[in-house]
Coordinates of C-alpha atoms and ligand atoms in Angstrom, one line a residue:
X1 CA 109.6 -4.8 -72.4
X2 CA 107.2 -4.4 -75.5
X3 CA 106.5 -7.2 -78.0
X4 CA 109.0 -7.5 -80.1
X5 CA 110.0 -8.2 -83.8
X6 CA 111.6 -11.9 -84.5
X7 CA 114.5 -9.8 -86.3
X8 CA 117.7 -9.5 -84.0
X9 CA 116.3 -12.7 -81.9
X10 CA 117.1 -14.7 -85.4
X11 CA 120.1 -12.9 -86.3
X12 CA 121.3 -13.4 -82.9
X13 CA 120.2 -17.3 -83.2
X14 CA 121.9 -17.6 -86.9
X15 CA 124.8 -16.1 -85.3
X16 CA 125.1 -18.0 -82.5
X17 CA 124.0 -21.4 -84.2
X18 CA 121.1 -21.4 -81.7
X19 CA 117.1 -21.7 -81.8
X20 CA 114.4 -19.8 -80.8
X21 CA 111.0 -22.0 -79.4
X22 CA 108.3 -20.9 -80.8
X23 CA 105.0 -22.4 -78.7
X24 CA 102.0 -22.5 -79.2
X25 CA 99.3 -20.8 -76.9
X26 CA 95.3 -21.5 -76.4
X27 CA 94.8 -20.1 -72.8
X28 CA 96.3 -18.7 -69.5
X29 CA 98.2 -21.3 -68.0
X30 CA 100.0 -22.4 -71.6
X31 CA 100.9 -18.7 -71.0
X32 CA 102.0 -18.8 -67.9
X33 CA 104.0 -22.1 -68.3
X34 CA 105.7 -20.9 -71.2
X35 CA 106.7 -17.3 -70.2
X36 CA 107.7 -18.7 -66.8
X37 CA 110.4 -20.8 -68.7
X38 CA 111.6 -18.6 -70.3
X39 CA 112.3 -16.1 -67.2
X40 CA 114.2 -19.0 -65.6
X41 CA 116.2 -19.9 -68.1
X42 CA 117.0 -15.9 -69.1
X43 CA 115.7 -16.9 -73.0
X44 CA 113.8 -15.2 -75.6
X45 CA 110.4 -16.4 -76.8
X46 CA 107.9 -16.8 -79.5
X47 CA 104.1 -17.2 -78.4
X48 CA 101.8 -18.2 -81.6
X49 CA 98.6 -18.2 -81.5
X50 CA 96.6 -20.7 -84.5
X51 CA 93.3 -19.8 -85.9
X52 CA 92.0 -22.6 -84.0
X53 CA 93.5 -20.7 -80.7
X54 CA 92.2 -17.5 -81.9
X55 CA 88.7 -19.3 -82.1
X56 CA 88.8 -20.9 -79.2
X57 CA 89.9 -18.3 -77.3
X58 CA 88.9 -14.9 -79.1
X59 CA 91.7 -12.6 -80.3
X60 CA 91.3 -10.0 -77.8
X61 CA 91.5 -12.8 -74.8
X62 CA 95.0 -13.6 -76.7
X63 CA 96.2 -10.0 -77.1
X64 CA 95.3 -9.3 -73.5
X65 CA 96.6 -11.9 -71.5
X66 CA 100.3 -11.6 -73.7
X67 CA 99.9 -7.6 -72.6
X68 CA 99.7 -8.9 -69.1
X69 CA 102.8 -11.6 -69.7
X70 CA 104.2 -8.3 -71.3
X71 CA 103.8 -6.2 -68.1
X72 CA 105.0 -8.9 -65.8
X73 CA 108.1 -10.2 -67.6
X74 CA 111.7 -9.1 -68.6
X75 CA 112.3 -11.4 -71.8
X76 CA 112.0 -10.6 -75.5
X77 CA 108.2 -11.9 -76.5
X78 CA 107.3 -12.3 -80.0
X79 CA 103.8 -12.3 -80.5
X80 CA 103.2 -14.4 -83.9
X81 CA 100.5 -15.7 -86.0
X82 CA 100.9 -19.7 -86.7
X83 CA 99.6 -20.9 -90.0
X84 CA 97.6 -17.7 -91.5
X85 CA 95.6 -19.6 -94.5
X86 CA 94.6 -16.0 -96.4
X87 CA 95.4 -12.4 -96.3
X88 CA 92.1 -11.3 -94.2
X89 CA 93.5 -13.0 -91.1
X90 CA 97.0 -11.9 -91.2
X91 CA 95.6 -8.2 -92.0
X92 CA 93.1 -8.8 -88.4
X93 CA 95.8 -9.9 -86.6
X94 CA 98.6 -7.2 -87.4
X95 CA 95.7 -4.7 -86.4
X96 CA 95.3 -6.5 -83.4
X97 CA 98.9 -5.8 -82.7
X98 CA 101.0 -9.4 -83.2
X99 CA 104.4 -8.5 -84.1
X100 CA 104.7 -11.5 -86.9
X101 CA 102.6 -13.5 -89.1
X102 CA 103.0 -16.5 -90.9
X103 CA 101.7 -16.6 -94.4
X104 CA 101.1 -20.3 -95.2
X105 CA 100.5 -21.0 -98.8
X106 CA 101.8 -23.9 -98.6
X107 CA 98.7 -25.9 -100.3
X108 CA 99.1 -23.5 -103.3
X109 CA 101.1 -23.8 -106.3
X110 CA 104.3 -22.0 -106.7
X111 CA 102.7 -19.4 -108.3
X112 CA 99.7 -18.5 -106.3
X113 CA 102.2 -19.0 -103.0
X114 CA 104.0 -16.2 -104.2
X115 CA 101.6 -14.0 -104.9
X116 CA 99.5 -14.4 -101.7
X117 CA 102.7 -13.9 -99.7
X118 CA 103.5 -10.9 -101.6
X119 CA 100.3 -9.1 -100.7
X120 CA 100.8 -10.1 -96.9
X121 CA 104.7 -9.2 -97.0
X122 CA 103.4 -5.3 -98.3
X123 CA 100.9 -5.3 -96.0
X124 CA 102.7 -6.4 -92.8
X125 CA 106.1 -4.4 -93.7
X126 CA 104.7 -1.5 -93.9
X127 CA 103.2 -1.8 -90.1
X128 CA 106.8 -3.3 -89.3
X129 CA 105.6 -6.8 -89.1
X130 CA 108.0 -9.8 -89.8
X131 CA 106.7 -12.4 -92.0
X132 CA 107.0 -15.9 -92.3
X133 CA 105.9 -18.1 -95.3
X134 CA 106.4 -21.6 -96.4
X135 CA 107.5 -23.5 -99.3
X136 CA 106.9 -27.7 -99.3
X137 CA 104.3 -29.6 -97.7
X138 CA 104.3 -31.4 -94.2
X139 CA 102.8 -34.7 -94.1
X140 CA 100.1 -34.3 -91.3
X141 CA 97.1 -31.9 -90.6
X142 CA 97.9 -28.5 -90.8
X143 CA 94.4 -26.7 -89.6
X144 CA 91.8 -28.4 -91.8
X145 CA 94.3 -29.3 -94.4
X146 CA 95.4 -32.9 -94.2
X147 CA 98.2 -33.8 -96.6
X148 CA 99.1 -37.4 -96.9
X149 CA 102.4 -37.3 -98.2
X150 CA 105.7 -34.9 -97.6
X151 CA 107.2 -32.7 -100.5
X152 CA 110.3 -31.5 -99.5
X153 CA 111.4 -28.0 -100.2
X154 CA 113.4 -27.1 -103.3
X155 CA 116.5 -25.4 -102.6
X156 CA 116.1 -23.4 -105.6
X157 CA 112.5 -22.8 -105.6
X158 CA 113.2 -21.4 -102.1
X159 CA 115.8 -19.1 -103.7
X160 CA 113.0 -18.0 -106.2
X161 CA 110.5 -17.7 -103.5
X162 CA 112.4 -15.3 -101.2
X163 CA 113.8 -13.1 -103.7
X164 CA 110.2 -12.7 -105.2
X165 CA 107.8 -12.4 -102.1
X166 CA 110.2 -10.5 -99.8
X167 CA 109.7 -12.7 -96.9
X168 CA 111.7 -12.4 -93.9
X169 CA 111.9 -16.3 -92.9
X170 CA 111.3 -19.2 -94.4
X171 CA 109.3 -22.6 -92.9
X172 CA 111.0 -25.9 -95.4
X173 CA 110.0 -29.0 -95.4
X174 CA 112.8 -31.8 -94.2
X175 CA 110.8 -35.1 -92.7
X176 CA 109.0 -33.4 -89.7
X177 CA 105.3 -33.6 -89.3
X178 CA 102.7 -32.4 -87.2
X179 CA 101.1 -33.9 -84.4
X180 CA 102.3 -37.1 -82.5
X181 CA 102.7 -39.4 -85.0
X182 CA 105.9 -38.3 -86.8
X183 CA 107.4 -41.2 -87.7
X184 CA 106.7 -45.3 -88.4
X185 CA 110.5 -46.2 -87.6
X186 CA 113.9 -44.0 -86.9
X187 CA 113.6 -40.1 -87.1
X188 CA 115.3 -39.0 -90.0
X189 CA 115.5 -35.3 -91.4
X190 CA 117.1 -34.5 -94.8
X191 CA 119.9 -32.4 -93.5
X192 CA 121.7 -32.3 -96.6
X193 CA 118.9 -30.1 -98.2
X194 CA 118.6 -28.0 -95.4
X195 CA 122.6 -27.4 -95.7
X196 CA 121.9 -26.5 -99.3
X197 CA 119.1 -24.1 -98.9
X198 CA 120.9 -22.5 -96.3
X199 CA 124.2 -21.8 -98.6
X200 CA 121.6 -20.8 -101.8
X201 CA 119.9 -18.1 -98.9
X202 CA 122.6 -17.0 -96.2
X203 CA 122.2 -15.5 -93.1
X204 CA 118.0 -16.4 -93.9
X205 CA 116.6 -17.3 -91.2
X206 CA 115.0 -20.8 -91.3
X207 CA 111.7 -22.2 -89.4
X208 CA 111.0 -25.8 -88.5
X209 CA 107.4 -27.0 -87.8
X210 CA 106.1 -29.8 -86.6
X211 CA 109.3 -29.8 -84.2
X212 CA 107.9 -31.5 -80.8
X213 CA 110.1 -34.5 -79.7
X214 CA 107.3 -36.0 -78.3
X215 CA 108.8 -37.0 -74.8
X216 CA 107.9 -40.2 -74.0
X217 CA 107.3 -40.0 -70.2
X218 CA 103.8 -38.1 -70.9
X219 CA 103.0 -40.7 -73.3
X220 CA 103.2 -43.1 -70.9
X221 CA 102.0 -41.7 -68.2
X222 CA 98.8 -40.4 -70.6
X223 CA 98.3 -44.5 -71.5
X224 CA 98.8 -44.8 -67.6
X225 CA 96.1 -43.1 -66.4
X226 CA 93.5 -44.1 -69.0
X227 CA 94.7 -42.4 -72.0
X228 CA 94.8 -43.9 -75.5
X229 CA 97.5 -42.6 -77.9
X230 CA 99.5 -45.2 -78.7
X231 CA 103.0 -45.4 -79.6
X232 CA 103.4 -41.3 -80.3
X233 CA 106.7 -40.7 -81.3
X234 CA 108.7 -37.1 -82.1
X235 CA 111.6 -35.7 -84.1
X236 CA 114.8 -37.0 -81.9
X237 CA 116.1 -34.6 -80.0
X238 CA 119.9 -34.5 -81.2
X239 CA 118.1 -34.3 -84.7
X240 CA 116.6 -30.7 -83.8
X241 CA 119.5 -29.8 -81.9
X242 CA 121.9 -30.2 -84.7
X243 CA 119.3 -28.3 -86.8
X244 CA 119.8 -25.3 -84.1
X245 CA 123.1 -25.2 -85.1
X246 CA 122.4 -24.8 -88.8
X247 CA 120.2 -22.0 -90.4
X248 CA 117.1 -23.3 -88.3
X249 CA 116.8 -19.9 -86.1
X250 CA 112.8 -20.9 -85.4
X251 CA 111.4 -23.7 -83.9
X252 CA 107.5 -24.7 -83.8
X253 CA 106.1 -26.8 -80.8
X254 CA 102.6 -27.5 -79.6
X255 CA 101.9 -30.8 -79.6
X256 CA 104.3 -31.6 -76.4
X257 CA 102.4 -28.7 -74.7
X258 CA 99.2 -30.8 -75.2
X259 CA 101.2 -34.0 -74.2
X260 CA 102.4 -32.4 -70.8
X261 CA 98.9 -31.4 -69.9
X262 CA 96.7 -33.9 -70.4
X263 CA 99.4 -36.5 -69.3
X264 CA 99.4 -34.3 -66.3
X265 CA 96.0 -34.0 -65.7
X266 CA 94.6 -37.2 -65.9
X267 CA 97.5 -38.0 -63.0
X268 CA 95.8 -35.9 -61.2
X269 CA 92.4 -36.9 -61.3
X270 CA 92.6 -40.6 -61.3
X271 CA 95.2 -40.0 -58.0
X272 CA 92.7 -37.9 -56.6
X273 CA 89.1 -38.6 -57.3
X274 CA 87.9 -36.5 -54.6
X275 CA 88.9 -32.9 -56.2
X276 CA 86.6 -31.4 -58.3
X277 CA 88.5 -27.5 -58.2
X278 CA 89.9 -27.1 -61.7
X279 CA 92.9 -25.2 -59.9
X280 CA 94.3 -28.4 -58.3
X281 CA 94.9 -30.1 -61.9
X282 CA 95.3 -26.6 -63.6
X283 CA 98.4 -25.9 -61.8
X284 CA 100.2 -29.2 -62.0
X285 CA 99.6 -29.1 -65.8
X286 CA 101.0 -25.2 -66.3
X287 CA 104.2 -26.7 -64.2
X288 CA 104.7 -29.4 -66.6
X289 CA 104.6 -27.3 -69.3
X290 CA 106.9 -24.7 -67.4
X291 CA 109.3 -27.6 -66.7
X292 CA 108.5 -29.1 -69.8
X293 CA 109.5 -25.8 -72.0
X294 CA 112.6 -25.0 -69.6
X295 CA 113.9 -28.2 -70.2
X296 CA 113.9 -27.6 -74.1
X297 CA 115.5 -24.4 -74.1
X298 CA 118.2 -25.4 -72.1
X299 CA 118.9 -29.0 -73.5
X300 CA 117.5 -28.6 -77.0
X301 CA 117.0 -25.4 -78.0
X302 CA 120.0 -23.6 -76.6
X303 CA 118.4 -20.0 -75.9
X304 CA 119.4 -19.9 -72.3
X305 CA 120.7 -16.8 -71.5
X306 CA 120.6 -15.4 -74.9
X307 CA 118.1 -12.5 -74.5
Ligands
G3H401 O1 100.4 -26.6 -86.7 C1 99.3 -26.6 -86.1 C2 99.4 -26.3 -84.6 O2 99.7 -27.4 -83.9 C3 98.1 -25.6 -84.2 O3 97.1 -26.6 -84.1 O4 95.2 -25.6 -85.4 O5 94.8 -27.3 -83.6 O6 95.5 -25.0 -83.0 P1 95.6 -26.1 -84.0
13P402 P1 104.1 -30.1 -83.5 O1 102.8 -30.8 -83.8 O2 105.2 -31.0 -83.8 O3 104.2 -29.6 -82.1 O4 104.3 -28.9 -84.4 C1 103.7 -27.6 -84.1 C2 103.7 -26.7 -85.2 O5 104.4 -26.8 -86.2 C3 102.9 -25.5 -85.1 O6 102.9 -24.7 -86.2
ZN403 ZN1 103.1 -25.8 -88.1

């Protein structure tokens, strides 16, 4: 099956009053993991790539090893761009052949948002690319931009912002953050505004970043085998399964896909100092994000046999 176009997954999701994962991807075995997951549990998936990832591991290494998950799976894969800062890289990667981009303005003012997702949105629909753009401001680091403090989306700003820019989904601010340091006590997210944006904009497909719950088994085991990250917490998982069931139709996770590997692969080399073959921690740490992942879309995410 080709890449494919977030479209009739969201719809589907909207629908259904399910989620679609969308996780992040740096290098082979993330891939693997992931797609793996996904074939088990019969569930359609979004792979984004960051400009960090792209940097890291150069655009064409991206597009090629998703062409080879392409050629040797049977699910729906979106291939997406996470957090696109300007026009240049959205244009580079719809060349490149990613079926979505994300436009994020969100550091801009209202105005400027609009108009940067405007030129992306012409751009990109004219190659059939689905975009996604964002309106509020995650606490947290976003690329280089660090932003202290959360402003929540305004229901009818967002109203403005779709009708304007033609944007095909829409990322809101709620109370989640990036990273693994989400929140001081309990996990709150402001589900009334979500309800309201979603009766201003129905059947508009809404996107959640900064979604990982953070699972606390790989923090401890990270702290276990000589780790330092303290007392990482995540969005609750009830929290982002009751958001499934609302307009959210797209949900962003990376930082448990860091959690699961490293966790993972400092088990492995402080239970066995004698290897030195990356393969013998590589492959533990692609199965704990394969288990990792499949557990989400089953239990959280509820994409299981949805493709
Ligand atoms: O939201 C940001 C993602 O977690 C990507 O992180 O820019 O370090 O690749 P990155
Ligand atoms: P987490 O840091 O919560 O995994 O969020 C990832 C994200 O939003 C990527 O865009
Ligand atoms: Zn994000």
């Amino acid at each position: 099956m080709p890449l494919v176009s977030p479209k009739e997954m969201f719809q589907k999701a909207y629908n259904e009053g399910f989620a679609i994962g969308a996780f992040n991807v740096n290098n082979m075995e993330i891939i693997q993991g992931i797609i793996q997951a996904g074939e088990a549990e019969k569930s359609p998936l979004i792979l984004q790539v960051s400009a960090g990832a792209k940097k890291y591991a150069g655009l064409t290494y991206i597009v090629k090893l998703m062409e080879a998950a392409v050629a040797t799976s049977n699910i729906p894969l979106v291939l997406h761009l996470d957090h696109g800062t300007d026009f240049a890289i959205c244009k580079e990667v719809i060349d490149g052949g990613f079926t979505s981009v994300m436009i994020d303005g969100s550091h801009l003012e209202f105005e400027k948002n609009i108009a940067l997702t405007k030129e992306v949105v012409a751009y990109a629909h004219d190659k059939g690319v689905f975009v996604e753009a964002e309106l509020g401001r995650l606490a947290g680091v976003e690329e280089d931009i660090v932003s202290a403090e959360h402003i929540y989306t305004d229901p009818d700003e967002a109203v403005e912002f779709v009708e304007r820019t033609g944007c095909d989904s829409l990322a809101i601010a709620i109370g989640t953050s990036h990273g693994a340091y989400k929140f001081k006590g309990e996990g709150k997210l402001d589900f009334d505004r979500l309800e309201k944006i979603s009766q201003l904009l129905p059947n508009f497909p809404i996107v959640l970043h900064g979604a990982s719950s953070v699972p606390q088994e790989f923090v401890k085991m990270a702290n276990e085998f000589g780790g330092n990250i303290g007392s990482a917490s995540g969005v609750p998982e009830e929290l982002l399964r009751k958001a499934a069931s609302m307009a959210v139709c797209k949900i962003n996770i990376d930082t448990d896909i860091r959690l699961a590997m490293t966790a993972t692969i400092r088990k492995c080399l402080v239970e066995n100092p004698e290897h030195f073959d990356p393969r013998e921690y590589l492959a533990p740490a692609r199965n704990a994000v394969y288990e990792m992942v499949k557990y989400k879309i089953k239990n959280v995410l509820g994409s299981s046999e949805k493709i």
